[in-house]
PDB file of C-alpha atoms in Angstrom:
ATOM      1  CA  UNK A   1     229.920   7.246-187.276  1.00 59.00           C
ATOM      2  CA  UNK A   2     227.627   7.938-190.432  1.00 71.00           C
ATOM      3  CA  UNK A   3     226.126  10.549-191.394  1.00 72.00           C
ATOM      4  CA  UNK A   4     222.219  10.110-191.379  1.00 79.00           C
ATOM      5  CA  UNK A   5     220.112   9.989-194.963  1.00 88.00           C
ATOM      6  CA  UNK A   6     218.241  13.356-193.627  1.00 92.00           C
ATOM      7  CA  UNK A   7     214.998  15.141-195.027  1.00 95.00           C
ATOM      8  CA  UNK A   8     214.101  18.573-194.353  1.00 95.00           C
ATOM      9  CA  UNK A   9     210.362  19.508-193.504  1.00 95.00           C
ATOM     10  CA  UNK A  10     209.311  23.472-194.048  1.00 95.00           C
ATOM     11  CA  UNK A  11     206.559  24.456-191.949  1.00 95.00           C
ATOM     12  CA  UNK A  12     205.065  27.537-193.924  1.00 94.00           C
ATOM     13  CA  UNK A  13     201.368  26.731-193.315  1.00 91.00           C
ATOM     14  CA  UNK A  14     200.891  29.843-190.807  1.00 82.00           C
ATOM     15  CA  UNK A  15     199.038  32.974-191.705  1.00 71.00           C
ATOM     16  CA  UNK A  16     200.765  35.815-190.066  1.00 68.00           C
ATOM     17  CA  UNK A  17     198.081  37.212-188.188  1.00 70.00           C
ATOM     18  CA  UNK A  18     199.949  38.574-185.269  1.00 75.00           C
ATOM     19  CA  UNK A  19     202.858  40.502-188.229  1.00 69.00           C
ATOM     20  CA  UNK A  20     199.770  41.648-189.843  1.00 69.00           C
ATOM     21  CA  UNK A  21     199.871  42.721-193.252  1.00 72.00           C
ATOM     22  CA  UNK A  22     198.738  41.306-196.883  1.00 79.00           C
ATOM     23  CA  UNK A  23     200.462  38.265-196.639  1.00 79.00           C
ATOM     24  CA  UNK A  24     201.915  36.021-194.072  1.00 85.00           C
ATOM     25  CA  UNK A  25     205.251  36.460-193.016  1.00 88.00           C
ATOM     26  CA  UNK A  26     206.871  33.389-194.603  1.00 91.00           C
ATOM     27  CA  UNK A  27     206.389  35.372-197.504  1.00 90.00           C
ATOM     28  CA  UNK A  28     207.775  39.092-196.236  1.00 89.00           C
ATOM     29  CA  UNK A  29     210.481  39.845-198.120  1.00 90.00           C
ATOM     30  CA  UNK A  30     213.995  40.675-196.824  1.00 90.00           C
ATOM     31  CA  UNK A  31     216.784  41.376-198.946  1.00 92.00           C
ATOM     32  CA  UNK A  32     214.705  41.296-202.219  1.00 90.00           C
ATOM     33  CA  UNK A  33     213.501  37.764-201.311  1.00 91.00           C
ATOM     34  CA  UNK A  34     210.822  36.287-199.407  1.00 92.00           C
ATOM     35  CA  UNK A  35     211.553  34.764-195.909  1.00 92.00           C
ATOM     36  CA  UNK A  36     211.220  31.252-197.186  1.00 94.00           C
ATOM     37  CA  UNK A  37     213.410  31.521-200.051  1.00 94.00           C
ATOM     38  CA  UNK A  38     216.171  32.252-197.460  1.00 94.00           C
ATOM     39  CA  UNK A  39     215.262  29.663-195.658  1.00 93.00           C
ATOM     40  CA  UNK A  40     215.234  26.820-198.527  1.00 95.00           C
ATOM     41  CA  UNK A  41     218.130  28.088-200.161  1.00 94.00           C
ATOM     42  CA  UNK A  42     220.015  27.280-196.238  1.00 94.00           C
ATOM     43  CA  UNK A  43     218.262  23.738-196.466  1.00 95.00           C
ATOM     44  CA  UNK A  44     219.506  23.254-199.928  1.00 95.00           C
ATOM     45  CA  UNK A  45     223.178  23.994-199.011  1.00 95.00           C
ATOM     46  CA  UNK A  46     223.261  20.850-197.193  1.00 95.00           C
ATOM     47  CA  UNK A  47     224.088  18.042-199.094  1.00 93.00           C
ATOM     48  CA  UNK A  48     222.824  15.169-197.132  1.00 92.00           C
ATOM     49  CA  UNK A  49     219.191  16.482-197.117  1.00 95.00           C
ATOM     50  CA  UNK A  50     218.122  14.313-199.671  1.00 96.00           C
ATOM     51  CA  UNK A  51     214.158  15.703-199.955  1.00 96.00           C
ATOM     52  CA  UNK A  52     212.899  18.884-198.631  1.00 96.00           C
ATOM     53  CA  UNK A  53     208.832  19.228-198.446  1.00 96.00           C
ATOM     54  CA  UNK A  54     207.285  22.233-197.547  1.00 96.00           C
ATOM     55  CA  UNK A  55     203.724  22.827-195.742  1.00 96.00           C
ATOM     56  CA  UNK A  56     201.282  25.040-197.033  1.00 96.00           C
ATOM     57  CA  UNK A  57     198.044  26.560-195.990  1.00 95.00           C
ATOM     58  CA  UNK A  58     195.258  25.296-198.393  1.00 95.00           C
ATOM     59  CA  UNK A  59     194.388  28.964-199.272  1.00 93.00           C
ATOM     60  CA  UNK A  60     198.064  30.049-199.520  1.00 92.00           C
ATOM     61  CA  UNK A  61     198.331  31.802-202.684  1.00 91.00           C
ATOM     62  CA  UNK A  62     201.770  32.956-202.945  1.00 89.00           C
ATOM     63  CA  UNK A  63     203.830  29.852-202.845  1.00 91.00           C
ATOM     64  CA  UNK A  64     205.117  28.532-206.232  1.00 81.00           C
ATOM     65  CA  UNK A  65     207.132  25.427-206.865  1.00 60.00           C
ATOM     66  CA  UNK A  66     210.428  27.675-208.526  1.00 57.00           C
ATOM     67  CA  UNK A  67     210.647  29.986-205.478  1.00 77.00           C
ATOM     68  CA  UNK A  68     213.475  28.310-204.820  1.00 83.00           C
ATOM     69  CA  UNK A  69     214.838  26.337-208.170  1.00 83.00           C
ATOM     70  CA  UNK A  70     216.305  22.933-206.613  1.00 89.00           C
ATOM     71  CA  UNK A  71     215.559  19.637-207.893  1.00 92.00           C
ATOM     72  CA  UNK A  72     215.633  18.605-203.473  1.00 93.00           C
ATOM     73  CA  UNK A  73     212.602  20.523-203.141  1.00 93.00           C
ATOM     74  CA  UNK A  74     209.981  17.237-203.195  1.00 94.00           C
ATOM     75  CA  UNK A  75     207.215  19.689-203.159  1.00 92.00           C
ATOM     76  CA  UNK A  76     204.316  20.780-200.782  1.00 95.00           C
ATOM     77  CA  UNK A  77     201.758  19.507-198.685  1.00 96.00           C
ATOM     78  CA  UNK A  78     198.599  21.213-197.359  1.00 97.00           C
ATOM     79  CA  UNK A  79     199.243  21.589-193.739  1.00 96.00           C
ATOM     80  CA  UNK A  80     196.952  21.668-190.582  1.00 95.00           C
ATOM     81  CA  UNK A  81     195.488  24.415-188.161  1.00 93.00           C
ATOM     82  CA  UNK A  82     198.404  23.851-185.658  1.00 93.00           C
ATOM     83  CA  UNK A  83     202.324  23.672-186.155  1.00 91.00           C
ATOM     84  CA  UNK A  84     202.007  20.342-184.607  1.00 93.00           C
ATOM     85  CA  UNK A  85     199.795  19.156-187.255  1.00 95.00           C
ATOM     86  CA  UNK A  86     201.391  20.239-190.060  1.00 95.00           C
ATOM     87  CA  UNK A  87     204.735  18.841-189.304  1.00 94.00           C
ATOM     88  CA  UNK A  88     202.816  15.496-188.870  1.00 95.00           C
ATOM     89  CA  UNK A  89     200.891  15.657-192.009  1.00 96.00           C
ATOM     90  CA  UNK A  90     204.454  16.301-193.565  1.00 96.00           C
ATOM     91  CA  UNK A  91     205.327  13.182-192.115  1.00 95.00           C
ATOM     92  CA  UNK A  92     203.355  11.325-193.758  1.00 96.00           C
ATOM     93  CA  UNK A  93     203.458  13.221-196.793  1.00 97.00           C
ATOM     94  CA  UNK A  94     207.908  11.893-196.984  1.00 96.00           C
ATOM     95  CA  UNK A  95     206.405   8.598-195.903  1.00 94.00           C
ATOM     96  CA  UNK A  96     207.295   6.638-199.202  1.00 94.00           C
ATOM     97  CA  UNK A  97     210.685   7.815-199.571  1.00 94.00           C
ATOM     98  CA  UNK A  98     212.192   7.807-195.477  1.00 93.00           C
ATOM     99  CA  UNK A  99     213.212   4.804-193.900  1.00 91.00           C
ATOM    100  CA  UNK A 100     213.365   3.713-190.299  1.00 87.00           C
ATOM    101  CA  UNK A 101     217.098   4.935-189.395  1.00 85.00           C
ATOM    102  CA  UNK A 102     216.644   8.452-191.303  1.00 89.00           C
ATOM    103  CA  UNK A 103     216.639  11.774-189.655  1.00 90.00           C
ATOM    104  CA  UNK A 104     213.555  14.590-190.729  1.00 93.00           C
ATOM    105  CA  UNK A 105     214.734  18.120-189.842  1.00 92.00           C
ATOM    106  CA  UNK A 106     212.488  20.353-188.778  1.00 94.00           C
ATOM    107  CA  UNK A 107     212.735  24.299-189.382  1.00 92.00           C
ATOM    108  CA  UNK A 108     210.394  26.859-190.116  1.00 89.00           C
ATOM    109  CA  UNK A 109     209.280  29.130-193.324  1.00 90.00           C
ATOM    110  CA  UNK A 110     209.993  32.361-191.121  1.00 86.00           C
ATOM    111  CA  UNK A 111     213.050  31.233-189.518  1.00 87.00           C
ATOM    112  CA  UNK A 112     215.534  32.755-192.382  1.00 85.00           C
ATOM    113  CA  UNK A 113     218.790  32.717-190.753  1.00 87.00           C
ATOM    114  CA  UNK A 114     219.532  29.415-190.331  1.00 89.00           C
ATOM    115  CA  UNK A 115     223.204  28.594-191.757  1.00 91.00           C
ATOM    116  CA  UNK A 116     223.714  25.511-194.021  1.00 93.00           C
ATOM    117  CA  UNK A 117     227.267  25.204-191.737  1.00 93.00           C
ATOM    118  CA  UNK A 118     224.891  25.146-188.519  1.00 90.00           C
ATOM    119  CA  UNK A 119     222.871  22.360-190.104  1.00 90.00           C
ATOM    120  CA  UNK A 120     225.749  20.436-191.032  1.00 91.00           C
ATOM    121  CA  UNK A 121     227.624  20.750-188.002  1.00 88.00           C
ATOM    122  CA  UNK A 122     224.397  19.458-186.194  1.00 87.00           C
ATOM    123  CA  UNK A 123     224.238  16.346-187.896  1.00 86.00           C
ATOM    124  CA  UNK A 124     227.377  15.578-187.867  1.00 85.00           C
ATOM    125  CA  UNK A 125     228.060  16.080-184.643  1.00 80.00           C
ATOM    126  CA  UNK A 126     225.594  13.837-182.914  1.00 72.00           C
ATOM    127  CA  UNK A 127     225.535  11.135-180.838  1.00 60.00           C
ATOM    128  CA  UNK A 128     225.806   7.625-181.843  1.00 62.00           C
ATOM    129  CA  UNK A 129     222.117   6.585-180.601  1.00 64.00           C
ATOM    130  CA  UNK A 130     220.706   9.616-181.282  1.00 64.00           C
ATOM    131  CA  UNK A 131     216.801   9.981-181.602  1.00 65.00           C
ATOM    132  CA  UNK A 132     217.062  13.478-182.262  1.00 71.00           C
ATOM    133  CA  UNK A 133     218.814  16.643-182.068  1.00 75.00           C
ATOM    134  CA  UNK A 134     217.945  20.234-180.728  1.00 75.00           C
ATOM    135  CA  UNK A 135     219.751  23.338-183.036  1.00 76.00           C
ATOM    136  CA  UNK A 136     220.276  25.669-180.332  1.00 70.00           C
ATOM    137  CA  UNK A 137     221.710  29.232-180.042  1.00 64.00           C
ATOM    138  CA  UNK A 138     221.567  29.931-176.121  1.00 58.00           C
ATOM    139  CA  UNK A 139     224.683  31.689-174.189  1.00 50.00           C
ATOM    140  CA  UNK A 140     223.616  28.495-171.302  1.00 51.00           C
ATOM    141  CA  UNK A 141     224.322  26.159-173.941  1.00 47.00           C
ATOM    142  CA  UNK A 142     228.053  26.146-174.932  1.00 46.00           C
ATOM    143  CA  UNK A 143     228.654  22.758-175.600  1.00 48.00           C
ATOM    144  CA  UNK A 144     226.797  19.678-177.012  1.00 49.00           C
ATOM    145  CA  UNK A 145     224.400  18.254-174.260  1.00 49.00           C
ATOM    146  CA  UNK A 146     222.875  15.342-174.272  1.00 49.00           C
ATOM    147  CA  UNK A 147     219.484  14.359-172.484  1.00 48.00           C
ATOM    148  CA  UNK A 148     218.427  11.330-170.586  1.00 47.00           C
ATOM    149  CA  UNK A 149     215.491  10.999-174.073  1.00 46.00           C
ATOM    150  CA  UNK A 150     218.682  10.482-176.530  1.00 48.00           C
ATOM    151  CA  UNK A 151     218.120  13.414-177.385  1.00 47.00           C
ATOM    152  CA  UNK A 152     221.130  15.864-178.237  1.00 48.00           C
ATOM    153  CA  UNK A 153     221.243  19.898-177.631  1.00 46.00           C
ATOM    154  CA  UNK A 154     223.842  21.559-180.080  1.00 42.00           C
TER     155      UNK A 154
END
């Protein structure tokens, strides 16, 4: 089996309301760096993501393109008012460079402790068919699953 060509999109376009605080939590910092710092630097362990884009509020104000220095990061996208949204307007902003048989990943700004050997591990152990994957971390879930959708529970 193949590896997928894989993408990584970063919702960050929330504002933190229920944390509170001057700035949304994507941009808390823990361990002298901001949440999504953590987070990219995970995404940009993995070697077959090929493009990471990240989605941005269009009054976000803290985000800079060197947050995280790595020539992977494609850039950012203004996102919408719901998760949903912005993950499809980030879509369409890797549009030009994904093709048909490609996997996009899908993990969040605040999310920081995702490990690079979790992500890599998930795509390479999926099904042949596969039109998706689920990263789980659920004591019910001990071993790869796979749903009636094609979908695959890790």
């Amino acid at each position: 089996m193949n590896a997928p060509r894989c993408w990584a999109l970063v919702p960050a376009a929330g504002s933190g309301s229920r944390l509170g605080g001057e700035r949304p939590k994507q941009y808390v910092e823990i361990a002298g760096k901001p949440l999504i710092a953590h987070t990219l630097h995970s995404l940009t362990e993995v070697g077959s993501i090929l493009g990471i884009a990240v989605g941005l509020a269009s009054d976000d104000r803290w985000w800079h393109e060197n947050i995280v220095a790595s020539d992977r990061i494609l850039g950012a996208y203004v996102g919408g008012v719901s998760r949903a949204e912005t993950v499809l307007r980030g879509l369409e902003y890797l549009e030009t460079h994904v093709h048909t048989e490609d996997w996009v990943l899908v993990h969040d700004a605040a999310r920081p402790c995702i490990r690079a050997s979790d992500i890599k591990r998930l795509i390479s152990e999926r099904g042949d068919g596969s039109s998706g994957a689920l990263l789980a971390d659920d004591e019910e879930i001990t071993s790869p699953r796979r749903f009636s959708n094609n979908i695959s529970v890790f």
